[in-house]
């Protein structure tokens, strides 16, 4: 049994220049938890709109209103058509992530889930919405998080994605996303989901203004909630991409800092089973390398259905991979790719 790491020890490891040692520590933990398996799923995203009331400085995707170039907003029928277009190869998950649209109310989001549920087979899980979107739904409906989540669950939401966590430090949050749900609210919404028996993910946006200390504190807040609820399945370190946003001048974290962050994440989050390496944002090469620093999940086939990262400068312009592409990424790193469903049940071929 590896002992639980404290803040000072985590900081010390982060400062270490011995990348091989960090890789070894993280790999020992990932192999104790997940053996030689690298999980992936067949999935696609629905991004219903990029028109958003929030002004997050790291976001390259958002637009103020429909008149701005590059803005879009899907009506329910368009969402239905999009599902028919994207569902092709036995996908098992659809991930809905959008924006906090100024003119959409709670009913729209319920109808959207209902439409997706009707268009896709029962074997497809619906992962929606982020805690920030759910917080907005509580405001527009006057309901509590639990009531909103219950209603979404009834319409067909199976699990929650990890978006909107950014970095929990209030001072940094005040600068990069001043007007959206704070850390306390994000954690409260995930806790409410866990109490309803819903599995959720967690994220951390790193490589902008935050320090290593902020990152470790973020991880520890997640670890504390997980001790209480055990509702998180996966943690996704999201590398800040710097193109076309108001934080572009900050540049991006180096490859070494990124790999160290994966390793520290795996070491600190001893109670979260999976660390997901999200290739549409990292790029395929860095995603593959992260498998040697604690990651055990490479998410999905995507089918060219997300724009958030390409708009922020990811080199994966129209992201899509086949199962064999994902299997190759895992096997070259010395691992065995295993297709999973949204709840990490292994699927046989
Ligand atoms: O919260 C926005 C991030 C997140 C940028 O749960 C950016 O399986 C980098 O949460 N550079 C939304 N990141 C996406 C998300 C997610 C992604 C993949 C898998 C899962 C999951 C969840 O995207 C936002 C924000 O942190 N983001 N802009 C950017 N410029």
XYZ file of C-alpha atoms and ligand atoms in Angstrom:
379
model
C 0.000 0.000 0.000
C 1.452 3.331 -1.072
C 0.990 6.024 1.607
C -1.215 9.062 1.003
C 0.829 12.025 -0.071
C 0.555 15.375 1.706
C 0.876 18.894 0.310
C 4.589 19.424 1.118
C 5.601 16.088 -0.302
C 3.605 16.706 -3.479
C 5.306 20.102 -3.860
C 8.701 18.504 -3.368
C 8.001 15.911 -6.064
C 6.766 18.629 -8.435
C 10.053 20.511 -7.950
C 12.063 17.374 -8.717
C 14.029 17.377 -11.961
C 13.992 13.594 -12.054
C 11.313 12.959 -14.629
C 12.099 9.249 -14.776
C 11.446 8.943 -11.059
C 8.080 10.716 -11.404
C 7.203 8.476 -14.330
C 8.078 5.406 -12.262
C 6.036 6.516 -9.241
C 3.003 7.406 -11.370
C 3.290 4.221 -13.427
C 3.463 2.017 -10.327
C 0.212 3.594 -9.112
C -1.543 3.435 -12.498
C -0.527 -0.213 -12.938
C -1.672 -1.114 -9.430
C -5.054 0.410 -10.274
C -5.487 -0.440 -13.941
C -2.816 -2.983 -14.843
C -1.638 -2.702 -18.432
C -5.003 -1.446 -19.672
C -5.537 1.774 -21.552
C -9.249 2.518 -21.754
C -10.953 4.193 -24.673
C -14.513 4.620 -25.852
C -16.381 5.289 -29.072
C -18.030 8.635 -28.668
C -18.962 11.955 -30.180
C -19.706 15.402 -28.802
C -22.616 17.759 -29.256
C -21.746 21.428 -28.794
C -25.210 23.015 -29.095
C -23.972 26.598 -29.013
C -20.922 28.755 -28.377
C -22.922 31.875 -27.476
C -22.206 32.418 -23.804
C -22.938 34.932 -21.070
C -19.632 34.188 -19.365
C -16.422 35.952 -20.277
C -13.783 33.324 -19.460
C -10.460 34.735 -20.555
C -9.039 31.353 -21.592
C -11.907 30.552 -23.937
C -11.361 30.830 -27.692
C -14.711 29.327 -28.499
C -17.276 31.657 -26.967
C -19.128 34.415 -28.806
C -21.253 37.227 -27.335
C -24.225 36.845 -29.656
C -25.435 35.437 -32.961
C -24.180 38.446 -34.927
C -20.533 37.644 -34.224
C -18.604 35.689 -36.858
C -18.209 32.061 -35.848
C -21.258 32.013 -33.543
C -23.694 29.103 -33.695
C -26.756 27.889 -31.881
C -28.643 24.674 -32.611
C -32.405 24.265 -32.473
C -33.720 20.930 -31.173
C -34.410 19.636 -34.701
C -30.851 20.432 -35.686
C -29.599 18.475 -32.677
C -31.695 15.515 -33.848
C -30.270 15.735 -37.351
C -26.736 16.054 -35.970
C -27.212 12.870 -33.891
C -28.341 10.978 -36.999
C -25.299 12.249 -38.888
C -22.742 11.457 -36.171
C -24.019 8.114 -34.888
C -22.390 5.624 -37.225
C -20.072 3.099 -35.711
C -21.724 1.816 -32.569
C -20.708 4.749 -30.415
C -21.510 4.216 -26.730
C -21.373 7.788 -25.456
C -22.409 11.262 -26.430
C -20.828 14.163 -24.553
C -22.855 17.381 -24.529
C -20.899 20.518 -23.720
C -21.871 23.949 -24.780
C -22.204 27.335 -23.207
C -24.424 29.333 -20.936
C -26.638 30.799 -23.635
C -28.396 34.055 -22.673
C -31.765 33.045 -24.177
C -32.061 29.318 -23.403
C -34.006 28.221 -20.358
C -34.037 24.958 -18.451
C -36.755 23.539 -20.707
C -34.488 23.839 -23.747
C -31.791 21.748 -22.016
C -34.354 19.155 -20.938
C -35.799 18.981 -24.458
C -32.317 18.651 -25.882
C -31.558 15.602 -23.724
C -34.965 14.144 -24.535
C -34.318 14.583 -28.269
C -30.870 12.977 -28.034
C -32.348 10.097 -26.041
C -35.000 9.568 -28.707
C -32.549 9.689 -31.614
C -29.903 7.339 -30.244
C -30.079 3.703 -29.149
C -30.323 2.928 -25.418
C -26.749 1.616 -25.533
C -25.490 5.202 -25.879
C -24.915 7.001 -22.568
C -25.501 10.726 -22.344
C -22.776 12.689 -20.551
C -24.106 16.204 -19.868
C -23.903 19.064 -18.684
C -20.977 20.760 -16.883
C -21.511 21.998 -13.306
C -21.395 25.589 -14.587
C -24.240 24.912 -17.008
C -26.161 23.140 -14.238
C -25.619 26.093 -11.927
C -27.117 28.321 -14.619
C -30.113 25.974 -14.868
C -30.708 26.355 -11.124
C -30.809 30.124 -11.612
C -33.131 30.107 -14.623
C -35.486 27.539 -13.078
C -35.361 28.473 -9.395
C -34.662 24.808 -8.581
C -31.919 23.352 -6.385
C -28.973 21.452 -7.949
C -30.527 18.176 -6.794
C -33.866 19.030 -8.417
C -32.181 20.058 -11.680
C -30.065 16.903 -11.725
C -33.061 14.687 -10.967
C -35.002 16.214 -13.872
C -32.030 15.794 -16.240
C -31.575 12.213 -15.076
C -35.233 11.481 -15.739
C -34.855 12.749 -19.310
C -31.838 10.541 -19.889
C -28.611 12.096 -18.565
C -26.414 9.238 -17.334
C -23.292 10.998 -16.065
C -21.683 14.426 -15.757
C -18.552 15.659 -17.531
C -15.836 17.379 -15.529
C -15.860 20.795 -17.185
C -16.003 24.185 -15.527
C -13.645 23.344 -12.662
C -10.798 25.378 -14.215
C -8.649 26.137 -11.179
C -10.297 26.364 -7.782
C -8.063 29.118 -6.356
C -10.460 32.084 -5.866
C -7.880 34.762 -6.749
C -6.986 33.136 -10.082
C -10.622 32.350 -10.772
C -11.472 36.016 -10.234
C -9.094 36.877 -13.061
C -9.691 34.097 -15.590
C -13.415 33.442 -15.163
C -14.714 36.146 -12.827
C -18.430 35.735 -13.361
C -18.985 32.002 -13.182
C -19.714 29.454 -10.457
C -17.004 29.327 -7.820
C -15.176 26.251 -6.552
C -17.598 25.746 -3.686
C -20.570 25.637 -6.078
C -18.756 23.338 -8.553
C -18.011 20.865 -5.743
C -21.530 21.174 -4.330
C -23.079 20.282 -7.706
C -20.836 17.237 -8.165
C -21.602 16.160 -4.607
C -25.327 16.460 -5.320
C -24.874 14.310 -8.451
C -22.905 11.693 -6.479
C -25.635 11.607 -3.834
C -28.140 10.815 -6.602
C -25.935 7.921 -7.668
C -24.609 9.670 -10.781
C -20.964 9.162 -11.739
C -19.047 12.309 -12.680
C -15.633 13.423 -13.920
C -13.403 16.249 -12.748
C -10.995 18.498 -14.628
C -8.315 21.102 -13.973
C -7.282 23.724 -16.510
C -3.531 24.176 -16.060
C -0.679 26.078 -17.642
C -2.028 29.653 -17.539
C -1.681 31.927 -14.467
C -1.876 29.356 -11.715
C 1.065 28.043 -9.708
C 1.978 24.467 -8.853
C 0.665 25.177 -5.357
C -2.735 26.113 -6.821
C -2.783 22.883 -8.809
C -1.994 20.712 -5.778
C -4.663 22.501 -3.730
C -7.147 21.885 -6.552
C -6.298 18.173 -6.586
C -6.584 17.967 -2.815
C -10.050 19.531 -2.821
C -11.138 16.856 -5.306
C -9.492 14.128 -3.243
C -11.369 15.317 -0.168
C -14.756 15.188 -1.928
C -13.924 11.787 -3.381
C -13.171 10.487 0.141
C -16.680 11.524 1.075
C -18.684 10.427 -1.994
C -16.554 8.153 -4.183
C -18.483 9.510 -7.173
C -15.650 10.542 -9.499
C -14.580 8.038 -12.145
C -11.952 10.068 -13.961
C -9.843 13.167 -13.666
C -8.774 15.050 -16.788
C -5.848 17.491 -16.663
C -6.708 20.047 -19.379
C -3.689 21.811 -20.825
C -4.438 25.476 -21.519
C -4.244 26.166 -25.264
C -3.313 29.742 -25.966
C -4.511 30.633 -29.476
C -7.293 33.175 -30.071
C -8.112 34.113 -26.501
C -7.341 36.972 -24.141
C -4.685 34.945 -22.290
C -2.710 34.191 -25.460
C 0.226 36.267 -24.195
C 0.842 33.680 -21.443
C 1.876 30.964 -23.884
C 1.513 27.309 -22.981
C 3.037 24.910 -20.440
C 6.096 23.022 -21.670
C 6.006 19.321 -22.426
C 8.027 18.586 -19.254
C 5.660 20.605 -17.058
C 2.696 18.857 -18.668
C 4.099 15.376 -18.076
C 5.032 16.276 -14.501
C 1.476 17.507 -13.964
C 0.098 14.175 -15.168
C 2.423 12.302 -12.804
C 1.635 14.502 -9.791
C -2.053 14.152 -10.554
C -1.818 10.356 -10.570
C 0.179 10.402 -7.332
C -2.071 12.841 -5.418
C -5.445 11.531 -6.582
C -5.016 8.148 -4.958
C -8.782 7.649 -4.708
C -9.834 8.465 -8.299
C -9.556 5.364 -10.469
C -8.792 6.899 -13.873
C -6.639 9.685 -15.281
C -7.825 10.683 -18.712
C -5.510 12.067 -21.340
C -7.618 14.062 -23.740
C -5.948 13.869 -27.150
C -8.057 16.491 -29.030
C -6.451 19.078 -26.752
C -3.001 17.553 -26.080
C -2.415 16.204 -29.566
C -1.878 12.506 -30.242
C 1.868 12.455 -29.481
C 1.670 14.097 -26.079
C -1.367 11.976 -25.257
C 0.669 8.853 -26.007
C 3.592 10.058 -23.906
C 1.285 10.830 -20.968
C 0.561 7.081 -20.772
C 4.047 6.790 -19.262
C 3.138 9.419 -16.626
C 0.033 7.933 -15.049
C -2.737 8.284 -17.659
C -4.799 5.163 -18.346
C -7.697 6.523 -20.432
C -7.517 8.131 -23.876
C -11.204 8.912 -24.219
C -12.579 8.522 -27.621
C -12.992 8.334 -31.332
C -14.649 11.827 -31.248
C -15.680 11.748 -34.923
C -14.815 15.375 -35.615
C -17.402 16.702 -33.207
C -15.594 19.165 -30.941
C -14.329 22.637 -31.758
C -13.270 23.949 -28.332
C -9.636 22.928 -28.686
C -9.085 23.447 -32.395
C -10.365 27.017 -31.925
C -7.816 27.394 -29.115
C -4.945 26.191 -31.307
C -4.813 22.410 -30.890
C -3.037 20.835 -33.831
C -5.830 18.238 -34.034
C -7.893 20.348 -36.405
C -10.788 17.964 -37.133
C -10.291 15.448 -34.359
C -11.217 11.867 -35.117
C -9.577 8.491 -34.533
C -10.612 4.936 -35.253
C -10.471 2.155 -32.668
C -7.322 0.878 -34.400
C -5.648 4.311 -34.125
C -6.384 4.317 -30.390
C -5.175 0.719 -30.056
C -1.891 1.628 -31.749
C -1.335 4.573 -29.383
C -1.708 2.231 -26.403
C 0.312 -0.692 -27.748
C 3.307 1.437 -28.814
C 3.457 2.687 -25.218
C 3.518 -0.904 -23.924
C -0.139 -1.129 -22.974
C -3.261 -2.914 -24.136
C -6.208 -0.863 -25.368
C -9.554 -1.877 -23.915
C -12.808 -0.473 -25.204
C -15.043 0.638 -22.345
C -18.505 2.056 -21.893
C -19.128 5.265 -19.939
C -18.887 3.410 -16.624
C -15.623 1.611 -17.370
C -17.289 -1.720 -18.077
C -15.089 -3.490 -20.584
C -16.709 -4.185 -23.939
C -15.812 -7.248 -25.912
C -15.155 -6.906 -29.646
O -14.105 23.755 -18.559
C -11.774 25.887 -22.516
C -11.615 23.792 -21.123
C -13.431 22.562 -20.575
C -9.736 26.021 -23.242
O -15.548 14.859 -18.541
C -9.876 24.830 -22.510
O -14.793 13.389 -19.954
C -7.695 24.316 -22.903
O -14.596 19.673 -19.448
N -7.480 25.464 -23.592
C -14.645 21.845 -21.133
N -8.873 23.977 -22.352
C -14.292 20.439 -21.638
C -14.314 19.391 -20.571
C -14.006 17.972 -20.883
C -13.193 17.643 -21.948
C -12.946 16.309 -22.221
C -13.487 15.304 -21.454
C -14.306 15.637 -20.387
C -14.922 14.569 -19.566
C -14.562 16.984 -20.080
O -12.572 22.920 -21.636
C -13.650 23.878 -19.869
C -12.256 24.466 -19.905
O -11.511 24.049 -18.784
N -11.138 24.807 -22.072
N -10.923 26.643 -23.261
C -8.461 26.336 -23.786
N -8.233 27.469 -24.421
